[in-house]
Protein backbone atom coordinates (compact mmCIF):
# COMPACT_ATOMS: atom_id res chain seq x y z
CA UNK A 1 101.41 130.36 82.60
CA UNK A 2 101.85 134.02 83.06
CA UNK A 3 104.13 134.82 86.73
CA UNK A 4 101.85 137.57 87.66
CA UNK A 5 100.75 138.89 90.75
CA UNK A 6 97.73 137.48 91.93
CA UNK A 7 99.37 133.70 91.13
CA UNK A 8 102.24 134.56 93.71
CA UNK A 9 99.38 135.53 96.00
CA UNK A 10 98.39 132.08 95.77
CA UNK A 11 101.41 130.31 96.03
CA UNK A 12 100.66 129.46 99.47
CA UNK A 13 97.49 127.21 99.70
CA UNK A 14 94.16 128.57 97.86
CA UNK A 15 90.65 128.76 99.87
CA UNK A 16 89.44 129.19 96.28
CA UNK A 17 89.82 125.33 95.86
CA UNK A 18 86.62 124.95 98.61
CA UNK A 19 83.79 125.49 95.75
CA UNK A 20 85.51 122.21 93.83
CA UNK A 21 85.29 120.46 97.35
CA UNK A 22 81.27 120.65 97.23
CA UNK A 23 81.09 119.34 93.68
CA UNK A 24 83.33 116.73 94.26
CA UNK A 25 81.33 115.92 97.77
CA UNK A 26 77.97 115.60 95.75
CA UNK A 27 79.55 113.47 93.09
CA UNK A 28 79.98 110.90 96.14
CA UNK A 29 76.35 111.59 97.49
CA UNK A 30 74.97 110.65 93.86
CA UNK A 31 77.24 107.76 93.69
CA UNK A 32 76.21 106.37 97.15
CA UNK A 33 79.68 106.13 98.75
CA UNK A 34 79.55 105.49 102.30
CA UNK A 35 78.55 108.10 104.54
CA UNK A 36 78.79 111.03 101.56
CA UNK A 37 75.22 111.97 102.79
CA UNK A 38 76.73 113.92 105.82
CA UNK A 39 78.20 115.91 103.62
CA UNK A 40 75.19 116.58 100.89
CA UNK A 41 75.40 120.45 100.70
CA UNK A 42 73.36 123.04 99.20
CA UNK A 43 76.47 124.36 97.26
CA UNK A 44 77.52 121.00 96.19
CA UNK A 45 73.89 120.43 94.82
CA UNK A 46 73.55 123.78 92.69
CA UNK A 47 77.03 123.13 91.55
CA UNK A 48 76.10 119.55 90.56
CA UNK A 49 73.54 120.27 88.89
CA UNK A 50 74.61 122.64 86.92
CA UNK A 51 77.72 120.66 85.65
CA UNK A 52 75.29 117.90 85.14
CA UNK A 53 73.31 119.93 82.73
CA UNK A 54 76.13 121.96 81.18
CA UNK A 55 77.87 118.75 79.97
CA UNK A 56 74.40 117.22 78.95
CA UNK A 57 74.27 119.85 76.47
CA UNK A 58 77.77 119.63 75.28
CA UNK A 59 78.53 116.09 75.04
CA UNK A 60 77.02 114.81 71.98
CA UNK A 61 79.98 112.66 70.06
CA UNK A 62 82.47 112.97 73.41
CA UNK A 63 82.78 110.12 75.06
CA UNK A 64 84.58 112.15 77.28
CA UNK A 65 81.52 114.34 78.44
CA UNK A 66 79.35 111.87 78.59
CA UNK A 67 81.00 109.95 81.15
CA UNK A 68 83.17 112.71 83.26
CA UNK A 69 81.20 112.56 86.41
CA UNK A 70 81.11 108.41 85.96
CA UNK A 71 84.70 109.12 85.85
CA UNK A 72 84.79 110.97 89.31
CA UNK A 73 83.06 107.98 90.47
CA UNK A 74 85.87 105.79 89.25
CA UNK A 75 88.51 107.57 90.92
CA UNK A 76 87.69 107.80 94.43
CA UNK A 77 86.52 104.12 94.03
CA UNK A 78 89.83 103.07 92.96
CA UNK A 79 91.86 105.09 95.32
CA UNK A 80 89.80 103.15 98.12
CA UNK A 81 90.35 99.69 95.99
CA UNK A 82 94.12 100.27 96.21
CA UNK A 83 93.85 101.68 100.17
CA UNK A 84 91.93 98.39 101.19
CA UNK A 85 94.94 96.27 99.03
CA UNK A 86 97.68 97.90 101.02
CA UNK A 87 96.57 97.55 104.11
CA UNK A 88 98.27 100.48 106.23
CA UNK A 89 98.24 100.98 109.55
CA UNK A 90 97.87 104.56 108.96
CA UNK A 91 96.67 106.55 105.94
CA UNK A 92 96.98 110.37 105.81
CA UNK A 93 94.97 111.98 103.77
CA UNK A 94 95.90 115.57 102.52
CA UNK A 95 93.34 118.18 100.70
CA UNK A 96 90.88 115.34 102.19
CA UNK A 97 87.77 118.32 101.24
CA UNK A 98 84.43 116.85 102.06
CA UNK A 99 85.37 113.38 101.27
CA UNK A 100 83.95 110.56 103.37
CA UNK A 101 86.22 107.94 103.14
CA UNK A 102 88.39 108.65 106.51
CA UNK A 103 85.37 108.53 108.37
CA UNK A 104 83.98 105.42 106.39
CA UNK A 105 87.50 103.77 106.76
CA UNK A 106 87.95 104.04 110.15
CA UNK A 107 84.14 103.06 111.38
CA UNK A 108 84.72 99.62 109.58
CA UNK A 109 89.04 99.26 110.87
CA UNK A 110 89.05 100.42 114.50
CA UNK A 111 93.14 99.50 114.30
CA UNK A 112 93.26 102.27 111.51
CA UNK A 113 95.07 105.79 111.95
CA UNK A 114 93.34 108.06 109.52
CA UNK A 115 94.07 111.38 109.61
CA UNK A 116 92.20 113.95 107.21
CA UNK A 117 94.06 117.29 106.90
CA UNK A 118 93.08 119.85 104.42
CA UNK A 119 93.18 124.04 104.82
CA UNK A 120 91.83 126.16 107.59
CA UNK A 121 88.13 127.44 106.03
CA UNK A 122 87.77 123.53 104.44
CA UNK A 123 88.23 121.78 108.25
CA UNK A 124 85.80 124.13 109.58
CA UNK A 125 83.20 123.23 106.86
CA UNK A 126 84.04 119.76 107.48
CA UNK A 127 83.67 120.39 111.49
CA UNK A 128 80.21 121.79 110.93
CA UNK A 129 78.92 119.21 108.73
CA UNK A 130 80.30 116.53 111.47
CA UNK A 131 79.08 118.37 114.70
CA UNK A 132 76.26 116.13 115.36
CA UNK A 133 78.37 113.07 114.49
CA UNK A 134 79.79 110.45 116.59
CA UNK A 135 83.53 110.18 115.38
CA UNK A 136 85.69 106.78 116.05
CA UNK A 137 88.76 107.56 118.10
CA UNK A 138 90.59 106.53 115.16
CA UNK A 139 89.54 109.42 112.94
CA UNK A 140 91.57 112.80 113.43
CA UNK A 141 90.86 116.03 111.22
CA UNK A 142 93.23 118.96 111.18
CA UNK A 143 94.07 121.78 109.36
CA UNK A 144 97.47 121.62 107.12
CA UNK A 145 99.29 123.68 104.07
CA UNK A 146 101.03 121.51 102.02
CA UNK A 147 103.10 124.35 100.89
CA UNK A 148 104.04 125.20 103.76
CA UNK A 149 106.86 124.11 105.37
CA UNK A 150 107.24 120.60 106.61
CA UNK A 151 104.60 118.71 107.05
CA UNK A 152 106.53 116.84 110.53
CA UNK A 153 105.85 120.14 111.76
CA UNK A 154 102.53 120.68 110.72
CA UNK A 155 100.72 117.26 111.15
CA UNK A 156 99.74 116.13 114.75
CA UNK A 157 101.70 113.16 115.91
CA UNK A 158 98.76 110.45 115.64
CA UNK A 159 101.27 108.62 113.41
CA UNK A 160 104.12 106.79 114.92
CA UNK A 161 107.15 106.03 113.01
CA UNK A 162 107.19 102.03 112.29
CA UNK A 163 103.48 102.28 111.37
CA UNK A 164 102.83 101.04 107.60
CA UNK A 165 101.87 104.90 106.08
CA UNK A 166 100.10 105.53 102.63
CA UNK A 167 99.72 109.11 101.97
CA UNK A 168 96.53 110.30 99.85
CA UNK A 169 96.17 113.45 97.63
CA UNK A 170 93.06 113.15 95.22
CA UNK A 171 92.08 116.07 93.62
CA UNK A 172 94.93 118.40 94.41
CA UNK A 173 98.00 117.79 92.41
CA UNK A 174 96.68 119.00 89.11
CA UNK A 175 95.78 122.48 91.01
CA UNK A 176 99.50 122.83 91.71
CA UNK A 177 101.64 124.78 89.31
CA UNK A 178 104.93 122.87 88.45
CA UNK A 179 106.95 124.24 91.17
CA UNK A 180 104.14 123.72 93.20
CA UNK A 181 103.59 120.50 92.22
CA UNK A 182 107.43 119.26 93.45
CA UNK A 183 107.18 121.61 96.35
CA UNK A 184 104.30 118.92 97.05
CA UNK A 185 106.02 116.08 96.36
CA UNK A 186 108.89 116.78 98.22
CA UNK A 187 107.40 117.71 101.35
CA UNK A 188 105.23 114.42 101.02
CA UNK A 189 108.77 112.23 100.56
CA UNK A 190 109.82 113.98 103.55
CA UNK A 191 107.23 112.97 105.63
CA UNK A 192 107.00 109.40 104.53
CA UNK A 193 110.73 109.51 105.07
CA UNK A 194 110.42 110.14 109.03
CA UNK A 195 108.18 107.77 109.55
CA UNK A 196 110.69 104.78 108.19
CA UNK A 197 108.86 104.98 104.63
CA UNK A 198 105.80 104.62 103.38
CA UNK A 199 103.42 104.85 99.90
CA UNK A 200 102.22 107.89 98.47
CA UNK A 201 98.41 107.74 96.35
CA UNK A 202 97.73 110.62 93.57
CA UNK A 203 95.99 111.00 90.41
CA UNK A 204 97.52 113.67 87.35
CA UNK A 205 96.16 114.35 83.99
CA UNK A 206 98.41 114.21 81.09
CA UNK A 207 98.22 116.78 78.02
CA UNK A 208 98.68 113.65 76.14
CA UNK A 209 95.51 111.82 77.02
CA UNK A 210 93.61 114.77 75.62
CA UNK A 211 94.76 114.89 72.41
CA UNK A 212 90.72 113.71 71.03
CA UNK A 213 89.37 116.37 73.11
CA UNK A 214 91.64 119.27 72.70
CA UNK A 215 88.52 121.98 72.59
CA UNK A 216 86.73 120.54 75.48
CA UNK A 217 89.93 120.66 77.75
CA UNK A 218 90.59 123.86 76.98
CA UNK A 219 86.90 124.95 77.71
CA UNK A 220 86.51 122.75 80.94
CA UNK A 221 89.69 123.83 82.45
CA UNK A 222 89.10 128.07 81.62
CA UNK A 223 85.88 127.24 83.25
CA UNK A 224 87.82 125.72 86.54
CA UNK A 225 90.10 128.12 86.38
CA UNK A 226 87.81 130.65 86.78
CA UNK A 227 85.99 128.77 89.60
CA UNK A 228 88.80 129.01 91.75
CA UNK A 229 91.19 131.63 90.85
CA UNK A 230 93.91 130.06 88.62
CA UNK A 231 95.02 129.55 85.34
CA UNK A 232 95.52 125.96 84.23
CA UNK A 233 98.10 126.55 81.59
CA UNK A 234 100.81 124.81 82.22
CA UNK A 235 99.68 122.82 84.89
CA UNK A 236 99.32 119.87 83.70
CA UNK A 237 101.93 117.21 82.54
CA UNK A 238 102.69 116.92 79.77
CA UNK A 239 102.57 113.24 79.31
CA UNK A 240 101.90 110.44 82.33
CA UNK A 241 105.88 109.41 82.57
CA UNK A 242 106.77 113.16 82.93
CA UNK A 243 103.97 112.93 85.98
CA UNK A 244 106.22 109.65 87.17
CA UNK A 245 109.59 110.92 86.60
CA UNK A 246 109.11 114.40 88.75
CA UNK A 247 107.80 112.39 91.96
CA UNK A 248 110.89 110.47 91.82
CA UNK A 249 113.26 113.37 90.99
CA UNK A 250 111.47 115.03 94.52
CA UNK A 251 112.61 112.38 96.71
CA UNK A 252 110.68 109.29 95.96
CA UNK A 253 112.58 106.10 95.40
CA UNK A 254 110.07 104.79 92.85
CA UNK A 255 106.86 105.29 91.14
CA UNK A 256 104.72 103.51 89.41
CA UNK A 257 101.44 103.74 87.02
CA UNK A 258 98.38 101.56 88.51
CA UNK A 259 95.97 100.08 86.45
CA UNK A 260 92.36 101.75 86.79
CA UNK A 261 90.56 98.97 85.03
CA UNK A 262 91.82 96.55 87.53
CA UNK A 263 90.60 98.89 90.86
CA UNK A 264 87.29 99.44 89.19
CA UNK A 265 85.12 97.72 91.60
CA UNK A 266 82.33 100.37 91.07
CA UNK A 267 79.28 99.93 89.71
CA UNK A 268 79.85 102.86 87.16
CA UNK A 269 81.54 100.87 84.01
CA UNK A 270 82.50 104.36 82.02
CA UNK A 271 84.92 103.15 78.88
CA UNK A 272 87.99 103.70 80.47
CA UNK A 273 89.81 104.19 77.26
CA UNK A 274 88.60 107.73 77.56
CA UNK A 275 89.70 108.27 80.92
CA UNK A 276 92.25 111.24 80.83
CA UNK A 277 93.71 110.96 84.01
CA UNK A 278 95.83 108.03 85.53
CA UNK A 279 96.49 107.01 88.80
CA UNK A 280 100.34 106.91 90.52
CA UNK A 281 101.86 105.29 93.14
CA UNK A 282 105.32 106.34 94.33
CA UNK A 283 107.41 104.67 97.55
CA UNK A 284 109.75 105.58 100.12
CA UNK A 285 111.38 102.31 100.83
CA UNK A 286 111.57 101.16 104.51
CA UNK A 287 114.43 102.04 106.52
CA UNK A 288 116.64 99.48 107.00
């Protein structure tokens, strides 16, 4: 990736990222997730669409393409699959977007802390598209930059140290350039870290789980990069044990690959052989 000037203009969060937030948000409307109808916007339907048919006409032969958005399904099922198996008495969830779980988690666990934090111009669409909602006490939303100093500092303090803490990014890590990326981490370890420990949730994609669809990733991810002002080169891991090893080497004590077949409890049933990115969970053990 090329160190020019507009990518240092970045290098502190990226309002750009807000278009992906609407796609991603209709994914969960089509998929009939919990409460994703609250946020059904216009954007997120024109962008759908549009994907919908744009990979309809490419996807002839790629398993890949045929199933991507099945695959989008997959993930945020899973990432709730493994939330409900863990159990925490508090889940933060950063670059949380238009996402419905938080709201969905906390309206069936009224002993749940969830707190959604995501950039400024994303928590006010979020705000809007919840104004006429009744929210659960339990359910905080808040603006955040999570490259941006610590996130103690940052974060309101709705979670008490002692409290069983799983940290959630989906969707953000593999718009983080390497530095980025560890900058992340780090700041993530930190928190868990004073709070007495804690689990952290992401998904990365791996150069090496793209080696059958070489062309398409390279299309798919100019076309992203366009989308939100960012080029993808070099962005993404290399292989799934490089994504492993540099959460650990930020502060992590372990990490470990999860195994998306078994947290498939959706009804979408994609082969998951094609899947090209992989779910990780890393841990900050408890302080003893």
């Amino acid at each position: 990736m090329c160190d020019d000037a507009p990518e240092m203009a970045l290098s502190v969060g990226n309002p750009r990222i807000a278009p992906t937030a609407h796609f991603t948000a209709q994914a969960w409307v089509r998929a009939g997730f919990e409460n994703a109808a609250l946020f059904d916007t216009l954007e997120g339907r024109l962008l759908y669409g549009s994907a919908s048919r744009f990979l309809g006409l490419l996807s002839f032969g790629s398993p890949l393409l045929q199933h991507y958005l099945d695959y989008l399904h997959v993930r945020h099922a899973a990432f709730e699959s493994r939330l409900r198996a863990l159990a925490p008495d508090a889940i933060v969830e950063i670059g949380a977007g238009l996402s419905p779980r938080g709201l969905s988690f906390c309206r069936r666990n009224p002993n749940l802390v969830y707190l959604e934090a995501d950039l400024p111009a994303m928590v006010r669409e979020k705000e809007r598209a919840l104004a006429s909602v009744m929210r659960p006490s339990n359910y905080h939303l808040t603006t955040v930059d999570l490259l941006d100093g610590p996130l103690e500092e940052q974060l309101p303090r709705v979670v008490e140290r002692g409290m069983r803490v799983v940290v959630v990014t989906e969707g953000v890590v593999d718009y983080l350039d390497m530095g980025e990326k560890r900058r992340a981490f780090s700041a993530i370890a930190s928190f868990l870290r004073s709070h007495g420990g804690g689990t952290y949730l992401f998904e990365a994609h791996a150069r090496e789980l793209f080696v059958e669809d070489v062309r398409f990733a390279r299309v798919f991810t100019a076309l992203l990069g366009t989308l939100v002002g960012r080029n993808f080169e070099g962005r993404i891991f290399e292989t799934v044990d490089d994504a492993r090893r540099a959460v650990v080497e930020s502060g992590f004590d372990t990490a470990a690959v999860l195994d998306i077949e078994a947290l498939n409890d959706t009804s979408k049933r994609p082969p998951l052989r094609h899947c090209r990115y992989r779910l990780l969970e890393a841990v900050i053990r408890e302080a003893t």
